[in-house]
């Protein structure tokens, strides 16, 4: 068989598909994976356990900052308007928890100083890097391959209208833990905003795309489309239209147009 010279041609892709269908690799494997959402309490606990296990074995000198500790720190300091973001914030909407390096929490600008002071008092050894949209707390005892300290807490600030709306109207309180988490619509739109941002690097967009698809496919029937479109319109003026196309593509297994 002579393959077409252009790997992007439909003929080349069809030949690859036929070749791979003739083999049993991966056949039936995905069907045995967990398929429903794992739940917030379990998801956060499992994700934190995975990170802790890694640090205990490979980074014993590091500070093992846990999501519950950060949330309790803010509560104890009287920070009233906050929401757990990042993987810990939406892991309960996924089927399979995974480890993550840092804890992300978002507060309004009005509570930035109070939150910074509380975190600094609780973990005084952390280094602070203050940017316009986030305050990063880095662990000097845990460094990357270039000896740069790794962020373990990101104090996010609402850089866009959709994040202001999340803090105002799209926070849910988990009945089991009392933790403040993004609604499923807020979690999905946050991934959408990350995917379409020109400032986001490609490999992170790949992870965003995976999590976007996973949340959509597991929660499509319970999504409030009006809320979803309203939040997406706050990302950019065409977001309310594009988010519906992204939903359809996620459900159909088609590529997202990034």
Tab-separated table of C-alpha atoms in Angstrom:
chain	number	residue	atom	x	y	z
A	1	UNK	CA	0.000	0.000	0.000
A	2	UNK	CA	1.334	3.416	-0.975
A	3	UNK	CA	0.457	6.128	1.501
A	4	UNK	CA	-0.390	9.664	0.371
A	5	UNK	CA	2.544	12.027	0.814
A	6	UNK	CA	0.504	14.596	2.760
A	7	UNK	CA	-0.152	13.469	6.370
A	8	UNK	CA	-2.969	16.018	6.645
A	9	UNK	CA	-4.906	14.654	3.660
A	10	UNK	CA	-8.204	12.766	4.242
A	11	UNK	CA	-6.732	9.748	2.450
A	12	UNK	CA	-3.763	9.578	4.812
A	13	UNK	CA	-6.017	9.892	7.866
A	14	UNK	CA	-8.368	7.203	6.505
A	15	UNK	CA	-5.419	4.845	5.976
A	16	UNK	CA	-4.249	5.414	9.527
A	17	UNK	CA	-7.749	4.811	10.860
A	18	UNK	CA	-8.039	1.515	8.965
A	19	UNK	CA	-4.622	0.359	10.168
A	20	UNK	CA	-5.394	1.122	13.802
A	21	UNK	CA	-8.860	-0.457	13.673
A	22	UNK	CA	-7.237	-3.754	12.703
A	23	UNK	CA	-5.425	-3.840	16.061
A	24	UNK	CA	-6.872	-4.409	19.531
A	25	UNK	CA	-4.843	-1.733	21.312
A	26	UNK	CA	-7.067	0.375	23.631
A	27	UNK	CA	-10.185	-1.541	22.529
A	28	UNK	CA	-12.716	-1.604	25.370
A	29	UNK	CA	-10.315	0.011	27.846
A	30	UNK	CA	-12.046	3.384	28.154
A	31	UNK	CA	-15.392	1.697	28.807
A	32	UNK	CA	-14.040	0.286	32.088
A	33	UNK	CA	-12.958	3.701	33.431
A	34	UNK	CA	-15.114	5.579	35.974
A	35	UNK	CA	-17.756	7.539	34.090
A	36	UNK	CA	-19.663	9.623	36.637
A	37	UNK	CA	-18.520	12.689	38.602
A	38	UNK	CA	-16.456	11.744	41.651
A	39	UNK	CA	-17.910	14.432	43.952
A	40	UNK	CA	-16.166	17.420	45.510
A	41	UNK	CA	-15.293	16.008	48.932
A	42	UNK	CA	-13.735	12.851	47.499
A	43	UNK	CA	-12.127	14.654	44.556
A	44	UNK	CA	-10.377	17.285	46.668
A	45	UNK	CA	-9.269	14.702	49.221
A	46	UNK	CA	-7.916	12.343	46.541
A	47	UNK	CA	-6.142	15.115	44.621
A	48	UNK	CA	-4.506	16.402	47.806
A	49	UNK	CA	-3.481	12.853	48.775
A	50	UNK	CA	-1.768	12.299	45.418
A	51	UNK	CA	0.171	15.561	45.724
A	52	UNK	CA	1.114	14.800	49.331
A	53	UNK	CA	2.336	11.309	48.436
A	54	UNK	CA	4.605	12.752	45.747
A	55	UNK	CA	6.008	15.445	48.019
A	56	UNK	CA	6.610	13.052	50.892
A	57	UNK	CA	8.598	10.720	48.655
A	58	UNK	CA	10.384	13.120	46.315
A	59	UNK	CA	10.211	16.577	47.942
A	60	UNK	CA	10.314	15.948	51.700
A	61	UNK	CA	11.771	19.412	52.319
A	62	UNK	CA	8.830	21.179	50.668
A	63	UNK	CA	5.836	22.776	52.371
A	64	UNK	CA	2.833	20.580	51.730
A	65	UNK	CA	0.138	23.250	51.437
A	66	UNK	CA	-3.280	21.594	51.259
A	67	UNK	CA	-6.486	23.056	49.784
A	68	UNK	CA	-8.466	22.645	53.002
A	69	UNK	CA	-5.765	24.519	54.918
A	70	UNK	CA	-5.960	27.451	52.505
A	71	UNK	CA	-9.749	27.567	52.689
A	72	UNK	CA	-9.697	27.393	56.487
A	73	UNK	CA	-7.067	30.141	56.541
A	74	UNK	CA	-9.354	32.489	54.603
A	75	UNK	CA	-12.390	31.601	56.714
A	76	UNK	CA	-10.505	32.186	59.972
A	77	UNK	CA	-9.305	35.577	58.701
A	78	UNK	CA	-12.845	36.706	57.956
A	79	UNK	CA	-12.490	36.675	54.170
A	80	UNK	CA	-16.143	36.207	53.291
A	81	UNK	CA	-16.240	36.312	49.489
A	82	UNK	CA	-13.942	33.677	48.035
A	83	UNK	CA	-14.168	30.605	45.836
A	84	UNK	CA	-11.868	27.627	45.331
A	85	UNK	CA	-10.724	27.603	41.706
A	86	UNK	CA	-8.315	25.609	39.559
A	87	UNK	CA	-8.347	21.818	39.588
A	88	UNK	CA	-9.373	21.603	43.237
A	89	UNK	CA	-12.388	23.782	42.480
A	90	UNK	CA	-13.796	21.597	39.719
A	91	UNK	CA	-12.249	18.174	40.386
A	92	UNK	CA	-15.553	16.962	41.811
A	93	UNK	CA	-17.139	17.431	38.388
A	94	UNK	CA	-14.589	15.011	36.862
A	95	UNK	CA	-14.522	11.221	37.063
A	96	UNK	CA	-10.857	10.747	37.911
A	97	UNK	CA	-9.064	13.081	40.353
A	98	UNK	CA	-5.404	13.874	39.722
A	99	UNK	CA	-2.595	15.719	41.469
A	100	UNK	CA	-1.933	19.417	41.022
A	101	UNK	CA	0.922	21.604	42.193
A	102	UNK	CA	-0.892	24.595	43.657
A	103	UNK	CA	-4.085	25.690	45.382
A	104	UNK	CA	-6.063	28.386	43.537
A	105	UNK	CA	-8.533	30.617	45.348
A	106	UNK	CA	-10.200	33.744	43.979
A	107	UNK	CA	-11.213	36.801	45.982
A	108	UNK	CA	-12.471	40.240	44.912
A	109	UNK	CA	-9.995	43.110	44.889
A	110	UNK	CA	-11.690	44.504	47.997
A	111	UNK	CA	-10.504	41.486	50.024
A	112	UNK	CA	-7.081	41.087	48.434
A	113	UNK	CA	-5.093	42.659	51.283
A	114	UNK	CA	-6.919	40.703	53.964
A	115	UNK	CA	-6.381	37.430	52.094
A	116	UNK	CA	-2.700	38.187	51.409
A	117	UNK	CA	-2.103	39.002	55.061
A	118	UNK	CA	-3.817	35.813	56.220
A	119	UNK	CA	-1.841	33.576	53.865
A	120	UNK	CA	1.425	35.355	54.674
A	121	UNK	CA	0.825	34.913	58.394
A	122	UNK	CA	-0.063	31.223	58.004
A	123	UNK	CA	2.910	30.419	55.700
A	124	UNK	CA	5.541	33.112	56.369
A	125	UNK	CA	8.306	31.238	54.514
A	126	UNK	CA	6.514	31.480	51.162
A	127	UNK	CA	7.844	34.017	48.671
A	128	UNK	CA	5.334	36.478	47.200
A	129	UNK	CA	5.088	37.471	43.528
A	130	UNK	CA	2.385	40.061	42.988
A	131	UNK	CA	0.930	40.430	39.478
A	132	UNK	CA	-2.087	42.429	38.368
A	133	UNK	CA	-4.353	39.375	38.101
A	134	UNK	CA	-2.850	37.020	40.695
A	135	UNK	CA	-0.689	36.970	43.804
A	136	UNK	CA	1.556	33.917	43.721
A	137	UNK	CA	3.004	32.336	46.850
A	138	UNK	CA	6.082	30.264	46.021
A	139	UNK	CA	7.837	27.610	48.074
A	140	UNK	CA	11.609	28.303	48.138
A	141	UNK	CA	12.196	24.732	49.309
A	142	UNK	CA	10.617	23.261	46.182
A	143	UNK	CA	12.199	24.262	42.887
A	144	UNK	CA	11.867	23.293	39.247
A	145	UNK	CA	14.585	22.061	36.889
A	146	UNK	CA	15.921	25.618	36.631
A	147	UNK	CA	16.033	26.113	40.414
A	148	UNK	CA	13.061	28.471	40.354
A	149	UNK	CA	10.687	28.233	43.331
A	150	UNK	CA	7.333	26.653	42.529
A	151	UNK	CA	4.009	28.373	43.276
A	152	UNK	CA	1.915	26.498	45.829
A	153	UNK	CA	-0.878	29.077	46.310
A	154	UNK	CA	-2.365	31.359	43.669
A	155	UNK	CA	-4.554	34.115	45.064
A	156	UNK	CA	-6.544	34.912	41.953
A	157	UNK	CA	-8.193	38.271	41.318
A	158	UNK	CA	-11.133	38.838	38.934
A	159	UNK	CA	-9.361	40.177	35.847
A	160	UNK	CA	-12.475	39.786	33.683
A	161	UNK	CA	-16.215	40.475	34.030
A	162	UNK	CA	-17.006	36.757	33.962
A	163	UNK	CA	-14.948	36.242	37.122
A	164	UNK	CA	-16.716	39.126	38.839
A	165	UNK	CA	-19.969	37.376	37.928
A	166	UNK	CA	-18.690	34.054	39.294
A	167	UNK	CA	-17.945	35.587	42.693
A	168	UNK	CA	-21.315	37.347	42.732
A	169	UNK	CA	-23.692	34.710	41.404
A	170	UNK	CA	-22.033	31.373	40.631
A	171	UNK	CA	-20.591	30.077	43.899
A	172	UNK	CA	-22.082	26.917	45.404
A	173	UNK	CA	-21.521	25.699	48.949
A	174	UNK	CA	-20.758	21.985	49.140
A	175	UNK	CA	-23.211	20.393	51.580
A	176	UNK	CA	-20.689	17.846	52.827
A	177	UNK	CA	-17.760	20.182	53.517
A	178	UNK	CA	-19.159	23.728	53.547
A	179	UNK	CA	-16.517	24.729	51.013
A	180	UNK	CA	-17.231	27.440	48.422
A	181	UNK	CA	-16.889	26.072	44.896
A	182	UNK	CA	-17.679	27.249	41.364
A	183	UNK	CA	-20.962	26.088	39.869
A	184	UNK	CA	-20.684	23.655	36.981
A	185	UNK	CA	-21.450	26.522	34.578
A	186	UNK	CA	-18.695	28.646	36.148
A	187	UNK	CA	-16.195	25.774	35.966
A	188	UNK	CA	-16.940	25.147	32.282
A	189	UNK	CA	-16.749	28.821	31.308
A	190	UNK	CA	-13.466	29.200	33.223
A	191	UNK	CA	-12.001	26.413	31.082
A	192	UNK	CA	-13.455	28.044	27.966
A	193	UNK	CA	-11.824	31.371	28.867
A	194	UNK	CA	-8.470	29.662	29.372
A	195	UNK	CA	-8.695	27.827	26.041
A	196	UNK	CA	-9.464	30.924	23.961
A	197	UNK	CA	-6.905	33.180	25.663
A	198	UNK	CA	-3.910	34.047	23.436
A	199	UNK	CA	-1.809	34.271	26.609
A	200	UNK	CA	-2.285	30.578	27.467
A	201	UNK	CA	0.422	28.180	26.251
A	202	UNK	CA	-0.589	25.272	24.005
A	203	UNK	CA	0.161	22.403	26.391
A	204	UNK	CA	-2.009	23.975	29.097
A	205	UNK	CA	-4.796	24.478	26.557
A	206	UNK	CA	-4.655	20.736	25.875
A	207	UNK	CA	-5.370	20.078	29.559
A	208	UNK	CA	-8.102	22.734	29.543
A	209	UNK	CA	-9.685	21.043	26.533
A	210	UNK	CA	-9.641	17.636	28.237
A	211	UNK	CA	-11.300	18.960	31.374
A	212	UNK	CA	-13.832	21.013	29.398
A	213	UNK	CA	-14.894	17.923	27.455
A	214	UNK	CA	-15.030	15.766	30.572
A	215	UNK	CA	-17.244	18.198	32.468
A	216	UNK	CA	-19.562	18.803	29.515
A	217	UNK	CA	-20.033	15.114	28.761
A	218	UNK	CA	-20.786	14.236	32.380
A	219	UNK	CA	-23.116	17.160	33.090
A	220	UNK	CA	-24.705	18.115	29.750
A	221	UNK	CA	-28.249	17.305	30.859
A	222	UNK	CA	-28.087	19.465	33.982
A	223	UNK	CA	-26.423	22.551	32.486
A	224	UNK	CA	-28.303	25.846	32.627
A	225	UNK	CA	-27.592	27.041	29.090
A	226	UNK	CA	-28.806	30.581	29.791
A	227	UNK	CA	-26.377	30.921	32.715
A	228	UNK	CA	-23.604	29.352	30.664
A	229	UNK	CA	-24.148	31.749	27.774
A	230	UNK	CA	-24.416	34.724	30.098
A	231	UNK	CA	-21.049	33.945	31.671
A	232	UNK	CA	-19.422	33.176	28.313
A	233	UNK	CA	-20.648	36.515	26.944
A	234	UNK	CA	-18.668	38.143	29.758
A	235	UNK	CA	-15.493	36.442	28.491
A	236	UNK	CA	-15.854	38.215	25.136
A	237	UNK	CA	-18.775	39.497	23.094
A	238	UNK	CA	-19.052	36.356	20.939
A	239	UNK	CA	-18.656	33.933	23.807
A	240	UNK	CA	-22.369	33.244	24.204
A	241	UNK	CA	-22.536	31.912	20.650
A	242	UNK	CA	-19.222	30.073	20.642
A	243	UNK	CA	-19.797	28.258	23.923
A	244	UNK	CA	-22.803	26.453	22.401
A	245	UNK	CA	-20.654	25.317	19.467
A	246	UNK	CA	-18.013	24.108	21.942
A	247	UNK	CA	-20.661	22.141	23.848
A	248	UNK	CA	-21.820	20.411	20.675
A	249	UNK	CA	-18.257	19.593	19.645
A	250	UNK	CA	-17.449	18.203	23.082
A	251	UNK	CA	-20.508	15.952	23.008
A	252	UNK	CA	-19.815	14.765	19.449
A	253	UNK	CA	-16.097	14.160	19.988
A	254	UNK	CA	-15.114	16.755	17.394
A	255	UNK	CA	-12.057	19.039	17.733
A	256	UNK	CA	-12.580	22.341	19.518
A	257	UNK	CA	-11.718	25.283	17.282
A	258	UNK	CA	-8.893	27.017	19.113
